[in-house]
Structures are given as structure tokens and as C-alpha cells.
Coordinates of C-alpha atoms in Angstrom, one line a residue:
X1256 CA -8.3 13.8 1.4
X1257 CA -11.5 15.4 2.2
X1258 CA -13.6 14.1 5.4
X1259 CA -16.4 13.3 3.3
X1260 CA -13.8 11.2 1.1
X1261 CA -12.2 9.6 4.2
X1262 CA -15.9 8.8 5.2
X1263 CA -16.9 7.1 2.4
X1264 CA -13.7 5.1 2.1
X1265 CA -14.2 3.5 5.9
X1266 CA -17.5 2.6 4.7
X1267 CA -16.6 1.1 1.5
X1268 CA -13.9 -0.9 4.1
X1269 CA -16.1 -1.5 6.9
X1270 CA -18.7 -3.0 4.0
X1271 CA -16.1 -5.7 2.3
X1272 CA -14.9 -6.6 5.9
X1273 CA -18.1 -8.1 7.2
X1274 CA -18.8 -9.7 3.4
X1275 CA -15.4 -11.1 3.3
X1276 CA -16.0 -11.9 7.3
X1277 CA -18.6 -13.7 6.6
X1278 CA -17.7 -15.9 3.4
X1279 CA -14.2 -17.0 5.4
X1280 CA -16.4 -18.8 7.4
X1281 CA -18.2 -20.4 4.7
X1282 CA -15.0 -21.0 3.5
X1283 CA -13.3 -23.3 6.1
X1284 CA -16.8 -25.2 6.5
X1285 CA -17.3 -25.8 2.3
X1286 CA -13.6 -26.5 2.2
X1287 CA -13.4 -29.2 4.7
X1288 CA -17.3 -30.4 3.0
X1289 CA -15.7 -30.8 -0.3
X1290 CA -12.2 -31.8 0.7
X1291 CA -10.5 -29.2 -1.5
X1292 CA -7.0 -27.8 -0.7
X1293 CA -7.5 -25.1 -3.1
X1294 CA -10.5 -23.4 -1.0
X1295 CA -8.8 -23.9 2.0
X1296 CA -6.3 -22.0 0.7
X1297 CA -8.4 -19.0 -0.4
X1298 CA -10.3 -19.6 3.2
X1299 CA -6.6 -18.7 4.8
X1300 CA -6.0 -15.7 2.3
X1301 CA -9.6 -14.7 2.8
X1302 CA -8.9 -14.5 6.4
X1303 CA -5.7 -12.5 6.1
X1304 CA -8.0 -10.0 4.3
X1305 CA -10.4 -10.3 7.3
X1306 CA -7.1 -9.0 8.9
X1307 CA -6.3 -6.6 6.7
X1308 CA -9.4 -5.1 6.3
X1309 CA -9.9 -4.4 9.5
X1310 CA -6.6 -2.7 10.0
X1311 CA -7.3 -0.6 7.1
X1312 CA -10.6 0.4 8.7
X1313 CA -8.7 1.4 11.8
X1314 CA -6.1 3.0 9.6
X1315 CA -8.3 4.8 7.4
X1316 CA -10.5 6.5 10.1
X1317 CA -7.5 8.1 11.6
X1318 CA -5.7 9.0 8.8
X1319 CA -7.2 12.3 8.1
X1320 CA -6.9 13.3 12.0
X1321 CA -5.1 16.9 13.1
X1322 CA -1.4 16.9 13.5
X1323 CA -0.5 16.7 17.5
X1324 CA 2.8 17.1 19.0
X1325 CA 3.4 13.2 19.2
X1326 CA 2.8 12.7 15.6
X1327 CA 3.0 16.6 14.2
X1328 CA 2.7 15.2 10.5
X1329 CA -0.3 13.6 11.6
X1330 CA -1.8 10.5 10.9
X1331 CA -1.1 9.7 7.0
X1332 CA 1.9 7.1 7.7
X1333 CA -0.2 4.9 9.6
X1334 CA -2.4 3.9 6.2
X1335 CA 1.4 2.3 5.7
X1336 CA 1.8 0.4 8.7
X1337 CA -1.8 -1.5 8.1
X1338 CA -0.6 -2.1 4.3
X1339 CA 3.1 -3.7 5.8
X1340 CA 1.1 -5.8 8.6
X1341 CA -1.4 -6.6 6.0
X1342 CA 1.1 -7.8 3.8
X1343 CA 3.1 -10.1 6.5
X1344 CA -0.3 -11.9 7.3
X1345 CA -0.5 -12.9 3.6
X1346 CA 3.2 -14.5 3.5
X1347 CA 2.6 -16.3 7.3
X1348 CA -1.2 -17.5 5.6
X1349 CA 0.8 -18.3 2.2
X1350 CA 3.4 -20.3 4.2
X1351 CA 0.6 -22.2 5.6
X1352 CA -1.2 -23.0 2.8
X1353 CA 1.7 -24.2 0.7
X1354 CA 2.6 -26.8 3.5
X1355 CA -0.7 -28.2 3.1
X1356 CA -1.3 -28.4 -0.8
X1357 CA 2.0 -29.4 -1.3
X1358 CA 1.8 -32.9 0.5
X1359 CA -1.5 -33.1 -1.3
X1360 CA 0.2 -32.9 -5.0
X1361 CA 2.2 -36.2 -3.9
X1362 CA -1.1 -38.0 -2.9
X1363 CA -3.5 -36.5 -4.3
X1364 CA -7.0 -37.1 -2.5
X1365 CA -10.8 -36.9 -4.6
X1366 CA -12.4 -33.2 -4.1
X1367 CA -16.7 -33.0 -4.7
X1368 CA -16.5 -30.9 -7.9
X1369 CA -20.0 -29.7 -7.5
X1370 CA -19.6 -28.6 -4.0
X1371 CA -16.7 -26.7 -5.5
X1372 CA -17.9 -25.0 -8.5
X1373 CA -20.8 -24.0 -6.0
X1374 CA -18.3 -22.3 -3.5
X1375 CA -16.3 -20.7 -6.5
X1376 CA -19.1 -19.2 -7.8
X1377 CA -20.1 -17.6 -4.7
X1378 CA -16.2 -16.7 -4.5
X1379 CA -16.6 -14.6 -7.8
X1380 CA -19.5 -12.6 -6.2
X1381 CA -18.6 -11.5 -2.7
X1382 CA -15.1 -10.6 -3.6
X1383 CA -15.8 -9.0 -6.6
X1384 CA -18.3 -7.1 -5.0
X1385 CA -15.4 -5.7 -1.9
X1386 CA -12.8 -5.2 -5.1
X1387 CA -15.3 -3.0 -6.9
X1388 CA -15.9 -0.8 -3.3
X1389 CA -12.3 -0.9 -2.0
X1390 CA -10.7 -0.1 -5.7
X1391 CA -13.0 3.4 -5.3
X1392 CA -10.9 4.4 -2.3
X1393 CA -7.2 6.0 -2.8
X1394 CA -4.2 5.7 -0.7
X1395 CA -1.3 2.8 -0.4
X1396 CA -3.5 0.7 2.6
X1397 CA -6.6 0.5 0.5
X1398 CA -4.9 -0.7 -3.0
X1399 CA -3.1 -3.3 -1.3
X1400 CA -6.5 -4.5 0.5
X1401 CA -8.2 -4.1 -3.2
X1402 CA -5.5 -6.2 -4.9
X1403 CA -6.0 -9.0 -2.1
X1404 CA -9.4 -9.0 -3.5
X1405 CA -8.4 -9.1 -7.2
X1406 CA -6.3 -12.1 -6.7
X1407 CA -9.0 -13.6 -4.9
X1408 CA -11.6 -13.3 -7.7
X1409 CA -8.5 -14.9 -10.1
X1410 CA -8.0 -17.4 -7.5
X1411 CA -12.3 -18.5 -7.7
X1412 CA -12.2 -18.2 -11.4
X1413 CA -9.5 -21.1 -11.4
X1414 CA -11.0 -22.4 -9.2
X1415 CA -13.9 -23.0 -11.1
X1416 CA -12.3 -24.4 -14.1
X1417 CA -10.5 -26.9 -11.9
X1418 CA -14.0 -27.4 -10.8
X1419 CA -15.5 -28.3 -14.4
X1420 CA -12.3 -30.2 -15.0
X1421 CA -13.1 -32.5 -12.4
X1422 CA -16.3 -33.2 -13.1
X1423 CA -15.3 -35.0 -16.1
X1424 CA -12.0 -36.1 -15.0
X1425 CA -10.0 -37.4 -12.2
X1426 CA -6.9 -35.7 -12.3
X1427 CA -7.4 -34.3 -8.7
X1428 CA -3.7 -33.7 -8.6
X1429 CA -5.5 -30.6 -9.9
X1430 CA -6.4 -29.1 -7.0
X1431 CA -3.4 -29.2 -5.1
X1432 CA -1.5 -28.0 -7.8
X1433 CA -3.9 -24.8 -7.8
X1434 CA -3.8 -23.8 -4.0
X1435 CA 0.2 -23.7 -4.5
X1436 CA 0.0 -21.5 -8.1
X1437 CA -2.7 -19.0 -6.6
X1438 CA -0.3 -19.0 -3.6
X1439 CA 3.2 -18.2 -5.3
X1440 CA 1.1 -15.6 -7.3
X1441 CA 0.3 -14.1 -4.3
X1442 CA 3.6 -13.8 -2.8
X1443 CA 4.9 -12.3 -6.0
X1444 CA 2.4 -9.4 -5.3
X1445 CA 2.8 -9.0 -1.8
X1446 CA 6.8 -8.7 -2.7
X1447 CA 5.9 -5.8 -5.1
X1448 CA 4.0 -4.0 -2.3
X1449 CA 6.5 -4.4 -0.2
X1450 CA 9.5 -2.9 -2.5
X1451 CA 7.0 0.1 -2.6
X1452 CA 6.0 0.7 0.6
X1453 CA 9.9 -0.3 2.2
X1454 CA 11.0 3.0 0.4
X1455 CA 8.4 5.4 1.9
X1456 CA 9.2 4.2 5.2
X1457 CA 13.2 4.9 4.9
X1458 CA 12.1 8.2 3.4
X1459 CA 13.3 7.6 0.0
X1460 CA 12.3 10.4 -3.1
X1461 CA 9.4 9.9 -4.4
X1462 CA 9.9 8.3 -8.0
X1463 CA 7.6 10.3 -9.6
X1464 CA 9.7 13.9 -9.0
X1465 CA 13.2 14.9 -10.5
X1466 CA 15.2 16.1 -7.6
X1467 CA 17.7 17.1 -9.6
X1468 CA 15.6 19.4 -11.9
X1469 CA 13.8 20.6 -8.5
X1470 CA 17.3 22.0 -7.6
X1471 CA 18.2 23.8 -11.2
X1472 CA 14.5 25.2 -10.5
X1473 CA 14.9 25.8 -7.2
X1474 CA 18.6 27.9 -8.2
X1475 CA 16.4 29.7 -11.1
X1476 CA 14.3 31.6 -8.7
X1477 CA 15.1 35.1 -8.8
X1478 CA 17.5 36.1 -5.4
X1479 CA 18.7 32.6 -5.3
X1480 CA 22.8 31.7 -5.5
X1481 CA 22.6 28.2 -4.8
X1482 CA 20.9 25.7 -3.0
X1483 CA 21.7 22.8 -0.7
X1484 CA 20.4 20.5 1.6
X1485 CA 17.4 19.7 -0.6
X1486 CA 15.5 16.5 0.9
X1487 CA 12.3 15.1 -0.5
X1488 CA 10.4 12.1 0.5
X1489 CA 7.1 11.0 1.2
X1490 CA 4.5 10.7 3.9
X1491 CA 2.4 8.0 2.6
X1492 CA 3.0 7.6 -0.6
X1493 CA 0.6 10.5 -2.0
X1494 CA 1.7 13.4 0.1
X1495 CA 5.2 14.6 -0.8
X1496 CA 7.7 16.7 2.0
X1497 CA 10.3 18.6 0.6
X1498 CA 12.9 20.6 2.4
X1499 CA 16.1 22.6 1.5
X1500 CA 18.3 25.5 2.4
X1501 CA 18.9 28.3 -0.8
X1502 CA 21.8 30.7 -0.3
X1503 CA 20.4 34.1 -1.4
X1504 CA 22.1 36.5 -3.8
X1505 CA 22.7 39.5 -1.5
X1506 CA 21.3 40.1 1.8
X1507 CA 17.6 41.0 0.8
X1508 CA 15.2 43.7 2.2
X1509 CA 11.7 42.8 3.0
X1510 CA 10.2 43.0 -0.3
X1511 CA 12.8 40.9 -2.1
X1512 CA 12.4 38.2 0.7
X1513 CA 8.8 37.8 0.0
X1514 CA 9.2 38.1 -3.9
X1515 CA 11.9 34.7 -3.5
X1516 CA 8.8 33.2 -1.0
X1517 CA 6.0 33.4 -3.7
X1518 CA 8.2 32.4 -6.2
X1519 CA 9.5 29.3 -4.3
X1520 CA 5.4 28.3 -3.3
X1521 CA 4.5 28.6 -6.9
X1522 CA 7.1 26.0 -7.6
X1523 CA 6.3 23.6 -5.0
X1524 CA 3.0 23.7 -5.8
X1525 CA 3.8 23.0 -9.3
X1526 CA 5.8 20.3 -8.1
X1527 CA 2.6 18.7 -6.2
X1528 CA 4.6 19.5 -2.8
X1529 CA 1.7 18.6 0.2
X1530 CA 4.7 20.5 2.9
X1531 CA 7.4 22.4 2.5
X1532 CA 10.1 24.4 4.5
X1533 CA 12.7 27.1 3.2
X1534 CA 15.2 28.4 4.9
X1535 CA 17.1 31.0 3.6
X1536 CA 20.9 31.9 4.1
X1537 CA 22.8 35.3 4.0
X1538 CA 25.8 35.3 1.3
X1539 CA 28.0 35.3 4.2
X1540 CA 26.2 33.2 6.9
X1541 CA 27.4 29.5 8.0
X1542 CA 24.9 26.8 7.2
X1543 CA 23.8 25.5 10.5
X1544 CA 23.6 22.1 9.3
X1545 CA 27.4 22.3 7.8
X1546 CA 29.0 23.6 11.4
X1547 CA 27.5 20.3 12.9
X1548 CA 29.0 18.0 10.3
X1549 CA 32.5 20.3 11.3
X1550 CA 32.3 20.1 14.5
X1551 CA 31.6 16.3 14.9
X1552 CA 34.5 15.7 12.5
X1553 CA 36.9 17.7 15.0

């Protein structure tokens, strides 16, 4: 990612934050006004995104910073540690929430319909306005900030039918019954994110490359007998590592060495590979990594 592309993604974050900042507040006040479980419970989500936005703010403006010898990979995995603390907020704030509407469903209290087609209107602006910045950004951190957004703009546009609904009805049972559906939804998304990003962080291959045909290819290179110890994962999500040991052919002279090099970088670059590392083996030299596994089993 570019500087000028990590610069215009904190401000695309640092804009939604004080928008979404500010509208939480309005929120918990309008709420409590029109005695509507269903805002409240976008007021607690909307504050989890106050949360998570301003982790991802954090995260994103270090992200693209120089490897050091703490963190020699640099910054990238750190987008992932504000999209996992963003994502436990929303369960805690969804917990919450569905212990309030839920008492609500079984005595169900009147809501001011007006007040709340008023709020839900505003709802549709501001966070459509932060889900059309944030969805301009890449990386794992800002999508799962963008899709708090989306489900918010889902959540107001039920929000507002319940709304109409009660303006000519009285089935406030309504309302309750929409704070614990927007809720569950939620949860079902944050579980998604979660079964994505858990992988990245145990180093799991990436979905999206064959590590099986990146061996055959890897074996197809000219000078190469075999290879072993091939290990793939991913930094963030984006930014693929891959890693292996080749056993080479013969024992090659300077030319042929750099020949099975350029031919191995063509391949990982094919491949979308962000950082790689070869090493390569003589036909009759030990693999390092083999004489450890030996040596502990003795």
C-alpha cells in the first residue's frame, strides 16, 4: 500500500469516526426521548464502531511503517488485531443489547414513532455517508469497520418501517423484536470475520493459492529435484509469505544457481508472493531442519 493510499485511508477513518462519534451521542439522548429499544441498540453498536474506528485509525497509520527488529515483518498484522478487538466489542455491545430488548418483547412498552422515523432517517445518512468512505479503503481492519456500517444502515432502514408501522398501529412488541433481529444479524457477521481473520493469525494458507500446484511448480524449475518444507501463510490477509527448501539437481556453478533464482522469483511473483525465502540444498547435503526433528526424536 502506497503512503499516499495509507494517507487517504486514515482520513476516510478519522472522517466516519467523529460522524459516527457524534451521532452515538444523539443516539443514547433520542433513544431514551422516544423510549425505543431498537435505537438504543444501534446507540450500543454505534459506539462499538466509535471503538473500532478508532482502533483502525491507530492501526491503519502504522500499518505501512518500516520493518524493525522487534516486529521485522513490520506493521501489516496489527490492521488484524484492531479488526479481532473490534469484533469482541460488537458481541460484549450485542450481549448487552439483547438483555434489554428481550425483557421488552414480554412487556412491551409505547415508543414515539415520529421521534423514531426522525432518528432513523438521520441513521440512513451519517452511516451511509462513513460506509461509502471506509468501503474505499482496502485491508481486513477497514472492511470489518465498513460492514459495521452496512448493518447499521440495514439496521435504520428497519428501523424506519417499524417506525411507519407504528404510527398507525400499536404493535410496539415491534420494536423490541427489531433490536434482538438487527442484533443476531450482527453476530452472525461478526462470527464470519472472525473464522477469517482466526486463520491468518495461526498462519494458515491462504485460500486463494494451491500449495500443492506451488510445489509441482516449484519441482518444474529447471535444477530442481524436489522440494520440501514449503510453508505459505499470510501477513494480513493481503500479503502472502511463502517459504521452502528445493533440493537441487547437481551441485550448481554460479550461473546455474542464479538461472534456478530468477526462475523461482518469476514464479512467486506470478503467484502474488509479497516475501519469499529459498534455500537451496546440495544432492548430498542434510536438511537442517530434518537433523533437528532426528535429533529430538533420539
Amino acid at each position: 500500500m502506497s503512503k499516499n493510499h495509507t494517507h487517504t485511508a486514515v482520513g476516510n477513518i478519522k472522517l466516519a469516526f467523529f460522524a459516527n462519534l457524534g451521532f452515538t451521542a444523539l443516539e443514547f439522548v433520542g433513544g431514551l426521548w422516544v423510549n425505543s429499544t431498537a435505537i438504543l441498540a444501534d446507540a450500543v453498536h454505534d459506539l462499538g464502531d466509535s471503538f473500532a474506528l478508532a482502533q483502525a485509525w491507530y492501526f491503519q497509520s502504522i500499518a505501512d511503517r518500516d520493518a524493525t527488529q522487534k516486529y521485522t515483518y513490520g506493521y501489516r498484522r496489527f490492521t488484524l488485531l484492531g479488526a479481532t478487538i473490534s469484533a469482541l466489542l460488537l458481541v460484549v455491545s450485542s450481549l448487552f443489547v439483547l438483555s434489554q430488548a428481550i425483557p421488552r418483547i414480554l412487556q412491551p412498552e409505547p415508543s414515539n414513532a415520529q421521534g423514531m422515523a426522525a432518528l432513523a432517517v438521520i441513521g440512513v445518512a451519517v452511516n451511509g455517508f462513513a460506509m461509502y468512505r471506509l468501503m474505499q479503503g482496502e485491508g481486513a481492519n477497514i472492511r470489518i469497520v465498513a460492514l459495521h456500517f452496512l448493518e447499521d444502515v440495514l439496521g435504520w432502514l428497519a428501523i424506519l418501517a417499524v417506525a411507519v408501522l407504528l404510527m398507525f398501529t400499536d404493535l410496539h412488541v415491534l420494536d423490541p423484536i427489531l433490536a434482538v433481529l438487527i442484533t443476531l444479524y450482527i453476530l452472525r457477521n461478526v462470527v464470519k470475520q472472525l473464522r477469517n481473520i482466526v486463520p491468518i493469525f495461526l498462519q494458515a494458507a491462504p485460500e486463494k493459492l494451491d500449495i500443492a500446484e506451488i510445489g509441482r511448480e516449484i519441482e518444474d524449475i529447471e535444477f530442481v529435484d524436489s522440494a520440501h518444507h514449503l510453508h505459505v501463510w499470510s501477513l494480513d490477509g493481503e500479503h502472502s509469505v511463502l517459504a521452502v527448501h528445493v533440493v537441487a539437481q547437481k551441485v550448481l556453478n554460479a550461473e546455474e544457481y542464479m538461472k534456478l533464482k530468477r526462475d523461482f522469483r518469476t514464479l512467486v511473483d506470478k503467484k502474488g508472493i509479497f516475501h519469499s525465502t529459498l534455500e537451496v540444498e546440495w544432492p548430498d547435503e542434510s536438511c537442517r531442519l530434518e537433523r533437528s526433528v532426528e535429533d529430538r526424536d533420539v
